[in-house]
Amino acid sequence: MGCSQNPYLAGGGTSVWQPPPSTTAVNGIQAQVAELNRRVQLLDDNNRQLTTQLAQSEQQSQVYRDELNLVRKQLSDTTQQYESARIAAQDAQTQARSFQASAQMRGGATIRANTNLNQMAGRLNLGGLKVEQDGEVLRVVLPSDQLFAQGTGQLQPSAGAILDPTAAQLRSVFPRQRIGIEGYTDNAPMYGGAAGSAHQLTSAQTGAVLDWLTRRSGMPEQQLFTVAQGSNNPRKDNTTPAGRVANRRIELVIYPESF
């Protein structure tokens, strides 16, 4: 049968015997492990640095966003201040024109008799518009709600149906009389929009009418001037809707003075 015991098989002869690893091989493996650990540590450090840089970048981006929002707000505030200053300057110019016209009438300007104005007024054909004698002047009343979008100085497309025939009549009957464009509104509070007060609103409205009468209707610029009255001199009680409607108006004031 021969020998059944193999001295190179351990534990019953099922496994092949391996010699123990040499010191050189162990050192090589340890060196590889150490190198891998070094690389892992390096990657971990890089990851932490990148995470820190990302957080700093996000913080800086937030700073830039905050600064941009601040600049936008400052720009909006500046724009509003500019618009308010522009309207205030327009109001001052309007008042100066009114004072100048009054001074001219008191200081030797050519005046025609009131009866002459009354006679000439009889030649006006203004449809349903109201024409009133007021001392030395005539007043043609134009309802603002028929001219403007309520609460704005923007003329509606339908405004021409009122302004054009009115201008034609004034050019025909009063070609040489000074004419004031006076703006009035009710006492309702002003919310939003470009106009911050009743005077600013009526200043914008009288300016729009002046522009229409001179640019489109061909009336001489030196014949006209504007006055923003705001909520002063109401015609009706502002506590009723009908009264507020009556108080929102443009009055074309025809003076005996000629230009």
mmCIF file of C-alpha atoms in Angstrom:
data_model
loop_
_atom_site.group_PDB
_atom_site.id
_atom_site.type_symbol
_atom_site.label_atom_id
_atom_site.label_comp_id
_atom_site.label_asym_id
_atom_site.label_seq_id
_atom_site.Cartn_x
_atom_site.Cartn_y
_atom_site.Cartn_z
ATOM 1 C CA MET A 1 0.000 0.000 0.000
ATOM 2 C CA GLY A 2 2.983 2.365 0.539
ATOM 3 C CA CYS A 3 3.300 5.181 3.005
ATOM 4 C CA SER A 4 0.018 7.033 3.678
ATOM 5 C CA GLN A 5 1.558 9.941 5.565
ATOM 6 C CA ASN A 6 2.939 12.970 3.608
ATOM 7 C CA PRO A 7 5.151 15.054 5.832
ATOM 8 C CA TYR A 8 4.325 18.230 3.735
ATOM 9 C CA LEU A 9 0.564 17.965 4.302
ATOM 10 C CA ALA A 10 -0.706 19.399 7.563
ATOM 11 C CA GLY A 11 -3.915 18.566 9.361
ATOM 12 C CA GLY A 12 -4.779 15.378 7.636
ATOM 13 C CA GLY A 13 -3.284 16.096 4.228
ATOM 14 C CA THR A 14 -5.938 18.395 2.706
ATOM 15 C CA SER A 15 -3.997 21.762 2.373
ATOM 16 C CA VAL A 16 -0.842 22.594 0.522
ATOM 17 C CA TRP A 17 1.834 23.913 2.780
ATOM 18 C CA GLN A 18 2.924 27.487 2.203
ATOM 19 C CA PRO A 19 6.093 28.902 3.442
ATOM 20 C CA PRO A 20 5.768 31.954 5.718
ATOM 21 C CA PRO A 21 6.028 35.317 3.913
ATOM 22 C CA SER A 22 9.412 36.868 3.890
ATOM 23 C CA THR A 23 10.215 40.073 5.720
ATOM 24 C CA THR A 24 10.743 41.898 2.421
ATOM 25 C CA ALA A 25 7.235 41.074 1.157
ATOM 26 C CA VAL A 26 5.651 42.227 4.429
ATOM 27 C CA ASN A 27 7.549 45.473 4.307
ATOM 28 C CA GLY A 28 6.394 46.036 0.706
ATOM 29 C CA ILE A 29 2.747 45.518 1.609
ATOM 30 C CA GLN A 30 3.047 47.820 4.596
ATOM 31 C CA ALA A 31 4.637 50.453 2.366
ATOM 32 C CA GLN A 32 1.759 50.172 -0.106
ATOM 33 C CA VAL A 33 -0.773 50.464 2.717
ATOM 34 C CA ALA A 34 1.044 53.472 4.095
ATOM 35 C CA GLU A 35 1.071 55.102 0.660
ATOM 36 C CA LEU A 36 -2.628 54.439 0.229
ATOM 37 C CA ASN A 37 -3.331 55.888 3.671
ATOM 38 C CA ARG A 38 -1.249 58.947 2.764
ATOM 39 C CA ARG A 39 -3.264 59.426 -0.425
ATOM 40 C CA VAL A 40 -6.537 58.995 1.455
ATOM 41 C CA GLN A 41 -5.413 61.597 3.989
ATOM 42 C CA LEU A 42 -4.379 63.936 1.193
ATOM 43 C CA LEU A 43 -7.759 63.539 -0.535
ATOM 44 C CA ASP A 44 -9.520 64.092 2.761
ATOM 45 C CA ASP A 45 -7.543 67.316 3.328
ATOM 46 C CA ASN A 46 -8.329 68.486 -0.195
ATOM 47 C CA ASN A 47 -12.008 67.727 0.358
ATOM 48 C CA ARG A 48 -12.055 69.769 3.554
ATOM 49 C CA GLN A 49 -10.325 72.666 1.812
ATOM 50 C CA LEU A 50 -12.785 72.559 -1.086
ATOM 51 C CA THR A 51 -15.721 72.424 1.346
ATOM 52 C CA THR A 52 -14.334 75.455 3.183
ATOM 53 C CA GLN A 53 -13.801 77.344 -0.076
ATOM 54 C CA LEU A 54 -17.329 76.480 -1.225
ATOM 55 C CA ALA A 55 -18.800 77.788 2.033
ATOM 56 C CA GLN A 56 -16.757 80.988 1.687
ATOM 57 C CA SER A 57 -17.899 81.396 -1.903
ATOM 58 C CA GLU A 58 -21.529 80.982 -0.876
ATOM 59 C CA GLN A 59 -21.059 83.574 1.866
ATOM 60 C CA GLN A 60 -19.455 85.982 -0.612
ATOM 61 C CA SER A 61 -22.275 85.383 -3.096
ATOM 62 C CA GLN A 62 -24.806 86.234 -0.386
ATOM 63 C CA VAL A 63 -22.872 89.428 0.359
ATOM 64 C CA TYR A 64 -23.008 90.349 -3.337
ATOM 65 C CA ARG A 65 -26.750 89.584 -3.461
ATOM 66 C CA ASP A 66 -27.356 91.752 -0.405
ATOM 67 C CA GLU A 67 -25.321 94.581 -1.909
ATOM 68 C CA LEU A 68 -27.209 94.266 -5.213
ATOM 69 C CA ASN A 69 -30.566 94.416 -3.419
ATOM 70 C CA LEU A 70 -29.365 97.483 -1.509
ATOM 71 C CA VAL A 71 -28.284 99.203 -4.735
ATOM 72 C CA ARG A 72 -31.637 98.361 -6.334
ATOM 73 C CA LYS A 73 -33.501 99.838 -3.361
ATOM 74 C CA GLN A 74 -31.340 102.969 -3.443
ATOM 75 C CA LEU A 75 -31.984 103.302 -7.170
ATOM 76 C CA SER A 76 -35.736 102.936 -6.609
ATOM 77 C CA ASP A 77 -35.663 105.545 -3.827
ATOM 78 C CA THR A 78 -33.621 107.907 -5.985
ATOM 79 C CA THR A 79 -36.042 107.457 -8.890
ATOM 80 C CA GLN A 80 -39.001 108.254 -6.645
ATOM 81 C CA GLN A 81 -37.210 111.308 -5.231
ATOM 82 C CA TYR A 82 -36.387 112.480 -8.745
ATOM 83 C CA GLU A 83 -40.004 112.091 -9.843
ATOM 84 C CA SER A 84 -41.233 113.958 -6.765
ATOM 85 C CA ALA A 85 -38.711 116.724 -7.395
ATOM 86 C CA ARG A 86 -39.714 116.918 -11.057
ATOM 87 C CA ILE A 87 -43.402 117.233 -10.187
ATOM 88 C CA ALA A 88 -42.614 119.790 -7.484
ATOM 89 C CA ALA A 89 -40.603 121.809 -10.000
ATOM 90 C CA GLN A 90 -43.491 121.610 -12.428
ATOM 91 C CA ASP A 91 -45.842 122.810 -9.695
ATOM 92 C CA ALA A 92 -43.540 125.737 -8.967
ATOM 93 C CA GLN A 93 -43.366 126.612 -12.642
ATOM 94 C CA THR A 94 -47.151 126.419 -12.870
ATOM 95 C CA GLN A 95 -47.576 128.748 -9.914
ATOM 96 C CA ALA A 96 -45.031 131.157 -11.400
ATOM 97 C CA ARG A 97 -46.969 131.274 -14.653
ATOM 98 C CA SER A 98 -50.181 131.918 -12.742
ATOM 99 C CA PHE A 99 -48.601 134.759 -10.754
ATOM 100 C CA GLN A 100 -47.106 136.207 -13.913
ATOM 101 C CA ALA A 101 -50.457 136.144 -15.674
ATOM 102 C CA SER A 102 -52.136 137.800 -12.693
ATOM 103 C CA ALA A 103 -49.434 140.464 -12.526
ATOM 104 C CA GLN A 104 -49.809 141.173 -16.218
ATOM 105 C CA MET A 105 -53.553 141.589 -15.864
ATOM 106 C CA ARG A 106 -53.047 143.988 -12.949
ATOM 107 C CA GLY A 107 -50.088 145.792 -14.492
ATOM 108 C CA GLY A 108 -51.533 147.367 -17.619
ATOM 109 C CA ALA A 109 -52.259 144.443 -19.922
ATOM 110 C CA THR A 110 -54.869 144.964 -22.593
ATOM 111 C CA ILE A 111 -58.309 144.331 -21.077
ATOM 112 C CA ARG A 112 -61.532 143.985 -22.970
ATOM 113 C CA ALA A 113 -64.955 144.774 -21.532
ATOM 114 C CA ASN A 114 -66.818 141.955 -19.780
ATOM 115 C CA THR A 115 -69.802 142.501 -22.035
ATOM 116 C CA ASN A 116 -67.564 141.761 -25.008
ATOM 117 C CA LEU A 117 -66.535 138.404 -23.474
ATOM 118 C CA ASN A 118 -70.174 137.600 -22.821
ATOM 119 C CA GLN A 119 -71.113 138.397 -26.379
ATOM 120 C CA MET A 120 -68.255 136.305 -27.713
ATOM 121 C CA ALA A 121 -69.179 133.433 -25.383
ATOM 122 C CA GLY A 122 -72.554 133.274 -27.098
ATOM 123 C CA ARG A 123 -70.766 132.184 -30.257
ATOM 124 C CA LEU A 124 -69.265 129.115 -28.559
ATOM 125 C CA ASN A 125 -70.732 125.780 -29.610
ATOM 126 C CA LEU A 126 -69.352 123.280 -27.083
ATOM 127 C CA GLY A 127 -72.132 120.741 -26.958
ATOM 128 C CA GLY A 128 -72.934 119.787 -23.393
ATOM 129 C CA LEU A 129 -69.929 121.475 -21.788
ATOM 130 C CA LYS A 130 -70.746 124.073 -19.170
ATOM 131 C CA VAL A 131 -69.661 127.682 -19.848
ATOM 132 C CA GLU A 132 -69.889 130.068 -16.885
ATOM 133 C CA GLN A 133 -69.313 133.765 -16.359
ATOM 134 C CA ASP A 134 -67.073 134.309 -13.310
ATOM 135 C CA GLY A 135 -66.439 137.990 -12.775
ATOM 136 C CA GLU A 136 -64.090 139.133 -15.524
ATOM 137 C CA VAL A 137 -63.463 135.654 -16.908
ATOM 138 C CA LEU A 138 -65.313 132.819 -18.588
ATOM 139 C CA ARG A 139 -64.923 129.235 -17.421
ATOM 140 C CA VAL A 140 -65.365 126.174 -19.653
ATOM 141 C CA VAL A 141 -65.718 123.096 -17.431
ATOM 142 C CA LEU A 142 -64.340 119.754 -18.662
ATOM 143 C CA PRO A 143 -65.076 116.700 -16.471
ATOM 144 C CA SER A 144 -61.769 115.006 -15.664
ATOM 145 C CA ASP A 145 -63.346 111.546 -15.624
ATOM 146 C CA GLN A 146 -64.096 111.977 -19.339
ATOM 147 C CA LEU A 147 -60.484 112.924 -20.054
ATOM 148 C CA PHE A 148 -58.278 110.856 -17.740
ATOM 149 C CA ALA A 149 -58.054 107.436 -16.229
ATOM 150 C CA GLN A 150 -59.128 108.208 -12.665
ATOM 151 C CA GLY A 151 -56.285 109.183 -10.376
ATOM 152 C CA THR A 152 -53.726 109.608 -13.207
ATOM 153 C CA GLY A 153 -52.487 112.286 -15.570
ATOM 154 C CA GLN A 154 -52.779 110.005 -18.595
ATOM 155 C CA LEU A 155 -55.310 111.116 -21.197
ATOM 156 C CA GLN A 156 -57.729 108.456 -22.390
ATOM 157 C CA PRO A 157 -58.054 107.764 -26.140
ATOM 158 C CA SER A 158 -61.556 109.233 -26.029
ATOM 159 C CA ALA A 159 -60.261 112.576 -24.679
ATOM 160 C CA GLY A 160 -59.741 113.870 -28.205
ATOM 161 C CA ALA A 161 -63.491 113.831 -28.809
ATOM 162 C CA ILE A 162 -63.750 116.571 -26.168
ATOM 163 C CA LEU A 163 -60.485 118.460 -26.526
ATOM 164 C CA ASP A 164 -60.326 118.739 -30.312
ATOM 165 C CA PRO A 165 -63.707 120.470 -30.888
ATOM 166 C CA THR A 166 -63.174 122.606 -27.787
ATOM 167 C CA ALA A 167 -59.802 123.795 -29.110
ATOM 168 C CA ALA A 168 -61.330 124.503 -32.523
ATOM 169 C CA GLN A 169 -64.010 126.690 -30.922
ATOM 170 C CA LEU A 170 -61.489 128.541 -28.770
ATOM 171 C CA ARG A 171 -59.241 129.216 -31.761
ATOM 172 C CA SER A 172 -62.229 130.560 -33.680
ATOM 173 C CA VAL A 173 -63.951 132.653 -31.014
ATOM 174 C CA PHE A 174 -61.055 133.636 -28.714
ATOM 175 C CA PRO A 175 -57.932 133.635 -30.902
ATOM 176 C CA ARG A 176 -56.175 136.365 -28.878
ATOM 177 C CA GLN A 177 -57.420 135.878 -25.300
ATOM 178 C CA ARG A 178 -55.139 134.439 -22.628
ATOM 179 C CA ILE A 179 -56.506 131.082 -21.448
ATOM 180 C CA GLY A 180 -55.617 129.383 -18.185
ATOM 181 C CA ILE A 181 -55.861 125.605 -17.794
ATOM 182 C CA GLU A 182 -56.849 125.008 -14.177
ATOM 183 C CA GLY A 183 -56.881 121.521 -12.685
ATOM 184 C CA TYR A 184 -59.062 120.435 -9.754
ATOM 185 C CA THR A 185 -59.721 117.121 -8.033
ATOM 186 C CA ASP A 186 -61.561 115.760 -5.018
ATOM 187 C CA ASN A 187 -60.102 115.246 -1.556
ATOM 188 C CA ALA A 188 -59.709 111.466 -1.821
ATOM 189 C CA PRO A 189 -56.353 110.165 -0.460
ATOM 190 C CA MET A 190 -53.666 109.441 -3.068
ATOM 191 C CA TYR A 191 -52.519 105.815 -3.048
ATOM 192 C CA GLY A 192 -49.579 104.731 -5.228
ATOM 193 C CA GLY A 193 -48.939 106.006 -8.725
ATOM 194 C CA ALA A 194 -46.632 108.829 -9.761
ATOM 195 C CA ALA A 195 -48.704 111.553 -8.060
ATOM 196 C CA GLY A 196 -48.183 111.785 -4.328
ATOM 197 C CA SER A 197 -50.634 114.618 -3.717
ATOM 198 C CA ALA A 198 -53.714 116.268 -5.209
ATOM 199 C CA HIS A 199 -51.567 119.161 -6.455
ATOM 200 C CA GLN A 200 -49.172 116.788 -8.203
ATOM 201 C CA LEU A 201 -52.099 114.990 -9.838
ATOM 202 C CA THR A 202 -53.738 118.174 -11.128
ATOM 203 C CA SER A 203 -50.348 119.471 -12.259
ATOM 204 C CA ALA A 204 -49.862 116.339 -14.372
ATOM 205 C CA GLN A 205 -53.387 116.629 -15.776
ATOM 206 C CA THR A 206 -53.146 120.311 -16.715
ATOM 207 C CA GLY A 207 -49.759 119.633 -18.297
ATOM 208 C CA ALA A 208 -51.260 116.849 -20.406
ATOM 209 C CA VAL A 209 -54.095 119.120 -21.579
ATOM 210 C CA LEU A 210 -51.616 121.903 -22.386
ATOM 211 C CA ASP A 211 -49.519 119.494 -24.425
ATOM 212 C CA TRP A 212 -52.592 118.285 -26.324
ATOM 213 C CA LEU A 213 -53.899 121.770 -27.096
ATOM 214 C CA THR A 214 -50.533 123.028 -28.352
ATOM 215 C CA ARG A 215 -49.092 119.979 -30.085
ATOM 216 C CA ARG A 216 -52.200 118.414 -31.569
ATOM 217 C CA SER A 217 -54.755 121.210 -31.682
ATOM 218 C CA GLY A 218 -52.325 123.912 -32.765
ATOM 219 C CA MET A 219 -53.098 126.526 -30.140
ATOM 220 C CA PRO A 220 -50.242 129.038 -29.503
ATOM 221 C CA GLU A 221 -48.124 128.194 -26.468
ATOM 222 C CA GLN A 222 -48.005 131.854 -25.395
ATOM 223 C CA GLN A 223 -51.807 131.903 -25.209
ATOM 224 C CA LEU A 224 -51.981 129.203 -22.540
ATOM 225 C CA PHE A 225 -50.755 128.646 -18.995
ATOM 226 C CA THR A 226 -51.556 126.036 -16.343
ATOM 227 C CA VAL A 227 -52.581 126.206 -12.681
ATOM 228 C CA ALA A 228 -52.737 123.141 -10.413
ATOM 229 C CA GLN A 229 -55.413 123.753 -7.777
ATOM 230 C CA GLY A 230 -55.400 120.276 -6.215
ATOM 231 C CA SER A 231 -58.463 119.746 -4.037
ATOM 232 C CA ASN A 232 -58.996 123.485 -3.482
ATOM 233 C CA ASN A 233 -62.250 125.225 -4.434
ATOM 234 C CA PRO A 234 -64.592 122.208 -4.626
ATOM 235 C CA ARG A 235 -67.794 122.825 -6.527
ATOM 236 C CA LYS A 236 -69.780 120.169 -4.639
ATOM 237 C CA ASP A 237 -69.733 118.282 -1.360
ATOM 238 C CA ASN A 238 -66.859 115.761 -1.327
ATOM 239 C CA THR A 239 -68.812 113.456 0.975
ATOM 240 C CA THR A 240 -70.970 112.180 -1.878
ATOM 241 C CA PRO A 241 -69.893 110.273 -5.015
ATOM 242 C CA ALA A 242 -71.675 112.773 -7.261
ATOM 243 C CA GLY A 243 -69.956 115.651 -5.498
ATOM 244 C CA ARG A 244 -66.515 114.073 -5.931
ATOM 245 C CA VAL A 245 -67.199 113.535 -9.643
ATOM 246 C CA ALA A 246 -68.132 117.218 -10.032
ATOM 247 C CA ASN A 247 -64.965 118.285 -8.223
ATOM 248 C CA ARG A 248 -62.701 116.298 -10.564
ATOM 249 C CA ARG A 249 -62.487 118.738 -13.460
ATOM 250 C CA ILE A 250 -60.371 120.833 -15.796
ATOM 251 C CA GLU A 251 -61.480 124.436 -16.258
ATOM 252 C CA LEU A 252 -60.399 126.467 -19.282
ATOM 253 C CA VAL A 253 -60.434 130.025 -17.976
ATOM 254 C CA ILE A 254 -60.723 132.711 -20.663
ATOM 255 C CA TYR A 255 -59.350 136.114 -19.616
ATOM 256 C CA PRO A 256 -60.180 139.489 -21.144
ATOM 257 C CA GLU A 257 -56.404 139.990 -21.488
ATOM 258 C CA SER A 258 -55.028 139.507 -24.994
ATOM 259 C CA PHE A 259 -51.552 138.357 -25.915
#
